[in-house]
Short mmCIF file of C-alpha atoms in Angstrom, two decimals:
data_model
loop_
_atom_site.label_atom_id
_atom_site.label_comp_id
_atom_site.label_asym_id
_atom_site.label_seq_id
_atom_site.Cartn_x
_atom_site.Cartn_y
_atom_site.Cartn_z
CA UNK A 1 -75.20 86.40 -152.84
CA UNK A 2 -74.51 82.59 -152.18
CA UNK A 3 -77.14 80.68 -150.43
CA UNK A 4 -76.47 77.05 -149.05
CA UNK A 5 -79.21 74.23 -148.55
CA UNK A 6 -78.70 70.90 -147.02
CA UNK A 7 -80.14 68.50 -149.71
CA UNK A 8 -81.06 64.68 -149.96
CA UNK A 9 -80.21 64.53 -153.60
CA UNK A 10 -78.17 66.38 -155.98
CA UNK A 11 -81.07 68.02 -158.21
CA UNK A 12 -83.36 70.98 -157.68
CA UNK A 13 -86.39 68.57 -157.36
CA UNK A 14 -84.86 67.02 -154.28
CA UNK A 15 -86.25 67.57 -150.59
CA UNK A 16 -84.40 69.79 -148.35
CA UNK A 17 -82.65 67.45 -145.81
CA UNK A 18 -84.35 67.38 -142.42
CA UNK A 19 -80.82 67.47 -140.87
CA UNK A 20 -78.32 70.07 -141.40
CA UNK A 21 -75.13 68.56 -140.06
CA UNK A 22 -75.65 65.16 -141.43
CA UNK A 23 -77.23 65.86 -144.79
CA UNK A 24 -75.60 63.95 -147.54
CA UNK A 25 -75.01 67.05 -149.77
CA UNK A 26 -74.95 70.78 -149.72
CA UNK A 27 -76.36 72.78 -152.54
CA UNK A 28 -74.82 76.24 -153.17
CA UNK A 29 -76.92 78.64 -155.24
CA UNK A 30 -75.72 82.01 -156.55
CA UNK A 31 -78.75 84.56 -156.69
CA UNK A 32 -76.96 86.78 -158.96
CA UNK A 33 -75.47 84.23 -161.52
CA UNK A 34 -78.22 81.77 -160.92
CA UNK A 35 -75.42 79.10 -160.73
CA UNK A 36 -75.56 75.84 -158.69
CA UNK A 37 -73.02 73.29 -157.34
CA UNK A 38 -73.27 70.47 -154.95
CA UNK A 39 -70.63 69.31 -152.29
CA UNK A 40 -70.60 66.01 -150.35
CA UNK A 41 -70.87 66.77 -146.64
CA UNK A 42 -67.75 65.58 -145.28
CA UNK A 43 -69.16 66.03 -141.70
CA UNK A 44 -71.62 63.35 -142.04
CA UNK A 45 -69.28 60.56 -140.57
CA UNK A 46 -68.33 62.86 -137.43
CA UNK A 47 -69.16 61.29 -134.26
CA UNK A 48 -69.64 64.44 -132.81
CA UNK A 49 -69.31 68.01 -133.76
CA UNK A 50 -70.91 67.42 -137.16
CA UNK A 51 -72.79 70.73 -137.04
CA UNK A 52 -69.64 72.73 -136.38
CA UNK A 53 -67.97 71.15 -139.33
CA UNK A 54 -71.00 71.55 -141.62
CA UNK A 55 -71.20 75.28 -140.62
CA UNK A 56 -67.56 75.49 -141.39
CA UNK A 57 -68.16 74.26 -144.85
CA UNK A 58 -70.89 76.65 -145.26
CA UNK A 59 -68.67 79.56 -144.17
CA UNK A 60 -65.66 78.38 -146.11
CA UNK A 61 -67.41 78.40 -149.29
CA UNK A 62 -68.70 82.08 -148.69
CA UNK A 63 -72.39 81.58 -148.30
CA UNK A 64 -74.32 84.45 -146.72
CA UNK A 65 -77.48 82.60 -146.16
CA UNK A 66 -78.50 79.06 -145.07
CA UNK A 67 -81.97 77.45 -145.65
CA UNK A 68 -82.64 74.57 -143.35
CA UNK A 69 -85.36 73.09 -141.34
CA UNK A 70 -83.23 72.76 -138.16
CA UNK A 71 -79.90 73.77 -136.93
CA UNK A 72 -78.01 73.13 -133.70
CA UNK A 73 -76.75 75.58 -131.24
CA UNK A 74 -73.04 74.86 -131.97
CA UNK A 75 -73.67 75.28 -135.65
CA UNK A 76 -75.58 78.36 -135.04
CA UNK A 77 -72.59 79.63 -133.26
CA UNK A 78 -70.27 79.30 -135.89
CA UNK A 79 -72.76 80.80 -138.56
CA UNK A 80 -73.88 83.72 -136.43
CA UNK A 81 -70.19 84.91 -135.74
CA UNK A 82 -69.49 84.44 -139.34
CA UNK A 83 -72.42 86.64 -140.15
CA UNK A 84 -74.32 83.79 -142.09
CA UNK A 85 -78.24 84.15 -141.88
CA UNK A 86 -80.00 81.06 -141.02
CA UNK A 87 -83.64 80.94 -142.65
CA UNK A 88 -86.41 78.39 -142.05
CA UNK A 89 -86.91 76.16 -145.04
CA UNK A 90 -90.43 75.29 -146.13
CA UNK A 91 -91.83 71.88 -146.86
CA UNK A 92 -91.27 71.17 -150.70
CA UNK A 93 -88.58 70.86 -153.09
CA UNK A 94 -85.13 72.77 -153.16
CA UNK A 95 -86.34 74.69 -156.11
CA UNK A 96 -89.49 75.90 -154.26
CA UNK A 97 -87.37 77.03 -151.39
CA UNK A 98 -84.99 78.99 -153.70
CA UNK A 99 -87.98 80.80 -155.20
CA UNK A 100 -89.46 81.50 -151.78
CA UNK A 101 -86.18 82.82 -150.47
CA UNK A 102 -85.72 85.11 -153.61
CA UNK A 103 -89.48 86.12 -153.29
CA UNK A 104 -88.69 87.23 -149.62
CA UNK A 105 -90.80 84.81 -148.22
CA UNK A 106 -88.85 82.83 -145.62
CA UNK A 107 -88.43 83.80 -142.16
CA UNK A 108 -85.26 83.63 -140.03
CA UNK A 109 -85.06 80.34 -138.00
CA UNK A 110 -85.51 81.24 -134.42
CA UNK A 111 -85.48 77.83 -132.55
CA UNK A 112 -82.08 76.22 -132.43
CA UNK A 113 -81.81 72.77 -130.83
CA UNK A 114 -79.29 71.84 -128.32
CA UNK A 115 -75.98 70.71 -130.05
CA UNK A 116 -75.49 66.99 -129.82
CA UNK A 117 -71.89 67.40 -129.16
CA UNK A 118 -71.73 64.27 -127.28
CA UNK A 119 -68.72 62.00 -127.17
CA UNK A 120 -69.15 58.33 -128.42
CA UNK A 121 -70.34 56.38 -125.50
CA UNK B 1 -50.16 52.59 -105.90
CA UNK B 2 -50.11 48.95 -104.58
CA UNK B 3 -50.73 45.69 -106.38
CA UNK B 4 -53.11 46.48 -109.09
CA UNK B 5 -53.66 42.77 -109.58
CA UNK B 6 -55.73 43.01 -106.48
CA UNK B 7 -58.07 45.35 -108.31
CA UNK B 8 -61.50 43.95 -109.13
CA UNK B 9 -63.82 45.63 -111.70
CA UNK B 10 -67.67 45.03 -111.60
CA UNK B 11 -69.31 45.84 -114.96
CA UNK B 12 -72.30 45.10 -117.01
CA UNK B 13 -73.60 45.98 -120.25
CA UNK B 14 -76.63 47.77 -119.03
CA UNK B 15 -77.66 49.96 -116.10
CA UNK B 16 -79.63 48.25 -113.29
CA UNK B 17 -78.09 44.77 -113.63
CA UNK B 18 -76.72 44.78 -110.10
CA UNK B 19 -73.17 46.37 -110.42
CA UNK B 20 -73.49 48.51 -107.35
CA UNK B 21 -75.27 45.69 -105.56
CA UNK B 22 -72.35 43.35 -105.95
CA UNK B 23 -69.47 45.75 -105.50
CA UNK B 24 -70.83 47.31 -102.46
CA UNK B 25 -71.56 43.93 -100.76
CA UNK B 26 -68.12 42.43 -101.77
CA UNK B 27 -66.25 45.54 -100.38
CA UNK B 28 -68.31 45.59 -97.20
CA UNK B 29 -67.66 41.88 -96.66
CA UNK B 30 -63.92 42.19 -97.39
CA UNK B 31 -63.35 44.37 -94.16
CA UNK B 32 -60.45 46.53 -94.94
CA UNK B 33 -61.08 47.43 -98.53
CA UNK B 34 -61.39 50.18 -101.22
CA UNK B 35 -64.78 50.96 -103.19
CA UNK B 36 -64.40 53.16 -105.94
CA UNK B 37 -67.50 54.45 -107.82
CA UNK B 38 -66.54 55.12 -111.49
CA UNK B 39 -70.07 55.53 -112.64
CA UNK B 40 -69.47 59.38 -112.67
CA UNK B 41 -72.75 60.40 -114.39
CA UNK B 42 -74.83 58.96 -111.51
CA UNK B 43 -72.67 57.51 -108.65
CA UNK B 44 -74.89 55.79 -106.22
CA UNK B 45 -72.42 53.57 -104.18
CA UNK B 46 -72.04 56.29 -101.50
CA UNK B 47 -75.70 56.11 -100.68
CA UNK B 48 -74.93 52.80 -99.18
CA UNK B 49 -71.68 53.42 -97.64
CA UNK B 50 -72.82 56.74 -96.17
CA UNK B 51 -69.01 57.76 -95.71
CA UNK B 52 -67.72 60.21 -93.20
CA UNK B 53 -64.80 62.40 -93.18
CA UNK B 54 -65.47 63.23 -96.78
CA UNK B 55 -62.82 65.16 -98.61
CA UNK B 56 -63.40 66.81 -102.19
CA UNK B 57 -61.05 67.46 -104.99
CA UNK B 58 -61.88 69.14 -108.22
CA UNK B 59 -61.05 67.54 -111.60
CA UNK B 60 -59.91 69.77 -114.21
CA UNK B 61 -59.12 69.37 -118.01
CA UNK B 62 -57.00 71.40 -120.29
CA UNK B 63 -59.08 73.60 -122.80
CA UNK B 64 -57.29 75.82 -125.47
CA UNK B 65 -57.03 79.62 -125.35
CA UNK B 66 -56.17 81.47 -128.47
CA UNK B 67 -54.21 84.62 -128.02
CA UNK B 68 -55.48 86.48 -131.01
CA UNK B 69 -52.74 89.03 -130.87
CA UNK B 70 -50.18 86.30 -131.62
CA UNK B 71 -52.44 84.28 -134.17
CA UNK B 72 -51.60 84.57 -137.75
CA UNK B 73 -54.76 82.65 -138.94
CA UNK B 74 -52.85 79.75 -140.42
CA UNK B 75 -55.63 77.50 -139.72
CA UNK B 76 -53.25 74.54 -138.65
CA UNK B 77 -54.95 73.97 -135.16
CA UNK B 78 -58.60 73.94 -136.78
CA UNK B 79 -57.58 71.50 -139.50
CA UNK B 80 -55.87 69.33 -136.91
CA UNK B 81 -58.67 68.86 -134.39
CA UNK B 82 -60.12 65.57 -135.08
CA UNK B 83 -63.22 66.47 -133.09
CA UNK B 84 -64.01 69.65 -134.87
CA UNK B 85 -63.96 71.43 -131.59
CA UNK B 86 -62.40 74.25 -133.29
CA UNK B 87 -63.98 76.52 -136.00
CA UNK B 88 -62.28 79.16 -138.21
CA UNK B 89 -64.46 82.31 -137.98
CA UNK B 90 -63.16 85.56 -139.59
CA UNK B 91 -59.67 84.41 -139.87
CA UNK B 92 -59.38 83.36 -136.26
CA UNK B 93 -59.70 79.87 -134.35
CA UNK B 94 -62.79 79.54 -132.09
CA UNK B 95 -62.91 76.89 -129.40
CA UNK B 96 -66.03 74.97 -128.44
CA UNK B 97 -65.17 73.95 -125.06
CA UNK B 98 -67.77 71.16 -124.81
CA UNK B 99 -66.72 69.37 -127.79
CA UNK B 100 -62.93 69.53 -126.96
CA UNK B 101 -61.24 66.39 -125.81
CA UNK B 102 -58.42 68.02 -124.27
CA UNK B 103 -55.67 66.34 -126.29
CA UNK B 104 -53.42 69.32 -126.54
CA UNK B 105 -52.68 68.86 -130.08
CA UNK B 106 -53.67 72.36 -131.20
CA UNK B 107 -51.45 74.15 -128.60
CA UNK B 108 -48.61 71.71 -129.58
CA UNK B 109 -48.90 72.51 -133.50
CA UNK B 110 -49.44 76.25 -133.35
CA UNK B 111 -46.45 77.61 -135.21
CA UNK B 112 -46.92 80.91 -133.56
CA UNK B 113 -47.36 79.48 -130.07
CA UNK B 114 -50.46 81.47 -129.92
CA UNK B 115 -52.43 78.73 -128.00
CA UNK B 116 -52.19 78.12 -124.20
CA UNK B 117 -54.38 75.96 -121.94
CA UNK B 118 -56.51 76.82 -119.11
CA UNK B 119 -57.86 74.49 -116.56
CA UNK B 120 -61.79 73.74 -116.66
CA UNK B 121 -63.38 72.07 -113.85
CA UNK B 122 -65.49 69.03 -115.09
CA UNK B 123 -66.45 67.42 -111.86
CA UNK B 124 -64.96 66.12 -108.42
CA UNK B 125 -63.66 63.06 -106.58
CA UNK B 126 -64.99 62.41 -103.06
CA UNK B 127 -63.22 60.18 -100.49
CA UNK B 128 -64.36 59.31 -97.16
CA UNK B 129 -64.57 56.08 -94.96
CA UNK B 130 -67.41 53.87 -93.88
CA UNK B 131 -66.13 51.66 -91.11
CA UNK B 132 -63.22 49.86 -92.53
CA UNK B 133 -64.03 50.73 -96.23
CA UNK B 134 -62.34 53.66 -98.13
CA UNK B 135 -65.18 55.04 -100.41
CA UNK B 136 -64.12 57.13 -103.34
CA UNK B 137 -66.68 58.53 -105.62
CA UNK B 138 -66.36 60.45 -108.97
CA UNK B 139 -68.95 63.01 -109.89
CA UNK B 140 -69.13 64.57 -113.24
CA UNK B 141 -70.79 67.99 -113.69
CA UNK B 142 -73.98 68.10 -115.63
CA UNK B 143 -73.41 68.80 -119.26
CA UNK B 144 -69.89 67.68 -119.52
CA UNK B 145 -69.00 65.56 -122.42
CA UNK B 146 -66.68 62.88 -121.11
CA UNK B 147 -66.09 61.38 -117.62
CA UNK B 148 -62.96 59.73 -118.70
CA UNK B 149 -60.58 62.38 -116.91
CA UNK B 150 -62.51 61.85 -113.80
CA UNK B 151 -62.13 58.03 -113.81
CA UNK B 152 -58.33 58.66 -114.38
CA UNK B 153 -58.09 60.88 -111.41
CA UNK B 154 -60.01 58.27 -109.30
CA UNK B 155 -57.84 55.35 -110.21
CA UNK B 156 -54.46 57.14 -109.79
CA UNK B 157 -55.25 57.97 -106.25
CA UNK B 158 -52.90 56.29 -103.83
CA UNK B 159 -54.65 53.42 -101.85
CA UNK B 160 -53.09 51.75 -99.05
CA UNK B 161 -51.09 48.73 -100.16
CA UNK B 162 -52.68 45.20 -100.21
CA UNK B 163 -56.10 46.16 -99.73
CA UNK B 164 -58.53 44.57 -102.18
CA UNK B 165 -60.21 47.40 -104.48
CA UNK B 166 -63.50 47.09 -106.06
CA UNK B 167 -64.35 49.25 -108.84
CA UNK B 168 -68.04 49.88 -109.60
CA UNK B 169 -67.90 50.72 -113.38
CA UNK B 170 -70.26 52.82 -115.51
CA UNK B 171 -72.64 50.58 -117.40
CA UNK B 172 -71.99 49.59 -121.15
CA UNK B 173 -68.51 48.99 -122.79
CA UNK B 174 -67.54 52.46 -123.99
CA UNK B 175 -64.38 54.53 -123.35
CA UNK B 176 -65.05 55.27 -119.87
CA UNK B 177 -65.70 51.49 -119.12
CA UNK B 178 -62.23 50.68 -120.83
CA UNK B 179 -60.44 53.40 -118.73
CA UNK B 180 -62.17 51.86 -115.63
CA UNK B 181 -60.86 48.27 -116.20
CA UNK B 182 -57.46 49.14 -117.73
CA UNK B 183 -55.41 48.34 -114.83
CA UNK B 184 -57.51 45.87 -113.04
CA UNK B 185 -56.67 42.12 -112.34
CA UNK B 186 -60.09 40.65 -112.57
CA UNK B 187 -63.35 41.49 -113.98
CA UNK B 188 -66.83 40.50 -112.63
CA UNK B 189 -69.50 40.73 -115.27
CA UNK B 190 -72.96 41.04 -113.85
CA UNK B 191 -75.92 39.89 -115.94
CA UNK B 192 -79.67 39.34 -115.97
CA UNK B 193 -81.07 36.20 -116.99
CA UNK B 194 -82.98 37.15 -119.95
CA UNK B 195 -82.33 37.30 -123.82
CA UNK B 196 -81.78 41.07 -123.45
CA UNK B 197 -79.39 40.49 -120.44
CA UNK B 198 -77.46 38.10 -122.69
CA UNK B 199 -77.16 40.60 -125.22
CA UNK B 200 -75.45 43.03 -122.84
CA UNK B 201 -73.48 40.41 -121.25
CA UNK B 202 -72.05 39.45 -124.68
CA UNK B 203 -71.00 43.26 -125.04
CA UNK B 204 -68.96 43.35 -122.01
CA UNK B 205 -67.70 39.79 -122.37
CA UNK B 206 -66.18 40.95 -125.83
CA UNK B 207 -64.54 43.92 -124.08
CA UNK B 208 -62.88 41.81 -121.36
CA UNK B 209 -61.56 39.37 -123.97
CA UNK B 210 -60.30 42.21 -126.03
CA UNK B 211 -58.41 43.51 -122.93
CA UNK B 212 -57.46 40.04 -121.98
CA UNK B 213 -58.69 40.31 -118.50
CA UNK B 214 -59.52 37.34 -116.36
CA UNK B 215 -63.26 37.32 -115.68
CA UNK B 216 -66.20 35.53 -114.48
CA UNK B 217 -69.94 36.14 -114.46
CA UNK B 218 -72.54 36.80 -111.60
CA UNK B 219 -76.16 36.29 -112.76
CA UNK B 220 -78.57 38.42 -110.88
CA UNK B 221 -82.32 38.18 -110.35
CA UNK B 222 -82.52 34.39 -110.82
CA UNK B 223 -85.78 32.61 -111.32
CA UNK B 224 -86.65 28.97 -111.61
CA UNK B 225 -86.68 27.77 -115.21
CA UNK B 226 -84.90 28.70 -118.40
CA UNK B 227 -81.66 30.90 -117.84
CA UNK B 228 -80.32 32.41 -121.26
CA UNK B 229 -77.35 34.08 -119.30
CA UNK B 230 -76.51 30.63 -117.75
CA UNK B 231 -76.63 29.06 -121.31
CA UNK B 232 -74.42 31.79 -122.82
CA UNK B 233 -71.89 31.16 -119.99
CA UNK B 234 -71.76 27.36 -120.46
CA UNK B 235 -71.59 27.77 -124.18
CA UNK B 236 -68.75 30.20 -123.98
CA UNK B 237 -67.05 28.47 -121.07
CA UNK B 238 -67.25 31.57 -118.69
CA UNK B 239 -67.12 30.72 -115.11
CA UNK B 240 -70.17 31.44 -113.24
CA UNK B 241 -69.06 32.86 -110.02
CA UNK B 242 -72.40 33.20 -108.32
CA UNK B 243 -76.15 33.39 -108.85
CA UNK B 244 -78.39 35.96 -106.92
CA UNK B 245 -82.04 35.15 -106.48
CA UNK B 246 -85.00 37.49 -107.74
CA UNK B 247 -85.86 38.19 -104.09
CA UNK B 248 -88.14 40.93 -102.94
CA UNK B 249 -86.53 41.37 -99.62
CA UNK B 250 -83.20 41.80 -101.31
CA UNK B 251 -84.81 44.40 -103.68
CA UNK B 252 -86.47 46.22 -100.66
CA UNK B 253 -83.06 46.44 -98.77
CA UNK B 254 -81.24 47.72 -102.07
CA UNK B 255 -84.04 50.31 -102.56
CA UNK B 256 -83.49 51.52 -98.87
CA UNK B 257 -79.81 52.03 -99.71
CA UNK B 258 -79.09 49.26 -97.13
CA UNK B 259 -76.25 46.99 -97.56
CA UNK B 260 -77.89 43.54 -97.79
CA UNK B 261 -75.03 41.67 -96.17
CA UNK B 262 -75.01 43.95 -93.15
CA UNK B 263 -78.80 43.45 -92.61
CA UNK B 264 -79.39 39.94 -93.26
CA UNK B 265 -77.79 36.75 -92.35
CA UNK B 266 -79.00 34.95 -95.64
CA UNK B 267 -77.50 37.68 -97.70
CA UNK B 268 -74.35 37.82 -95.78
CA UNK B 269 -73.86 34.01 -96.57
CA UNK B 270 -74.83 34.58 -100.30
CA UNK B 271 -72.23 37.55 -100.78
CA UNK B 272 -69.74 35.91 -98.43
CA UNK B 273 -69.60 32.60 -100.63
CA UNK B 274 -69.50 34.93 -103.80
CA UNK B 275 -66.45 36.81 -102.35
CA UNK B 276 -64.64 33.52 -101.52
CA UNK B 277 -65.23 32.32 -105.16
CA UNK B 278 -63.98 35.71 -106.47
CA UNK B 279 -60.99 35.73 -104.35
CA UNK B 280 -60.25 32.26 -105.29
CA UNK B 281 -60.30 33.06 -108.88
CA UNK B 282 -58.24 36.32 -108.54
CA UNK B 283 -55.46 34.50 -106.59
CA UNK B 284 -55.54 31.75 -109.10
CA UNK B 285 -54.97 34.48 -111.80
CA UNK B 286 -52.29 35.91 -109.98
CA UNK B 287 -50.41 32.69 -109.51
CA UNK B 288 -50.73 31.84 -113.12
CA UNK B 289 -49.40 35.21 -114.02
CA UNK B 290 -46.32 35.23 -112.09
#
């Protein structure tokens, strides 16, 4: 299964990015092959709709789970309809989060903030 | 639609500078005139005019609807949308109505003609009369993303020819303000006499310069002593149309939603002389133009 995580830097000791839609990179991790790769988040410059585009990237790359500290309603809508599960990440490194996920210690994110989705003013 | 050069926009870089105070009093003193409130997120000019015979019209925008039986999942629409209002879920486009800017591009580009557009109500326009003043107000529904279509609707309404039109703009210098001043012949910039006021004034000043609109400044809440807004105007060679004092009586009248020029001789004179200066500038610009 492929797992996606918004990250601040391109390595496993990086912290998980506090923002999903505006994270600089996404890490994709395959729980079967243990392979990882990183992707630039092209949604970062979006004046609005960053969460939707970021969620689209996760979906297009075939991830079935997202580990994130926060997630907006619009992104959640895309992920839910695409059957991607959203887990609440824990403080610590990306590696620690992957370990916790594989050990079944992460819980599903329950609180989704309202999508920014505001036009440029 | 009448002569648009007689349209005067009142704008400022921030809320609370005095746009409504200025535009309401100028429209009132003009006698037969039109007052248009484009501050659709929180219109308050109607509180002063208390118009009668108010009629209401809904304002709608076009929102794409996907006919899934015709869609072949080519993704053209999703890839086209600059606002990411369309997501591609399980091989079909999914519309986020609150992100959509109603550009119509997705429907236009769909090779299968699988997208049609429905009307979505985003607010309304109210029109009424208050003595000699026609009062139009744009109201955006809470939660809507952009008031620009409401401003377009407001400013496209027919008004009796040759009446002066005062447009009370939203604060700031964003898209909706640009839409509000697009067709005006003159811009009044209302500023506060503080460093912060100058910062906000310079934003709208840049905007009217960019749009090549004739303009002048009204400095509100003036006190004795240093006046950074005045210094800014002198430095940039911007005409100062008038100065409104920082006055408890004016503040009290305004807080009670009373039109100052109607209530007090002193303020009738103050705004009367401002109106005269503004109209002189407007006529001057019209003559230079033609």
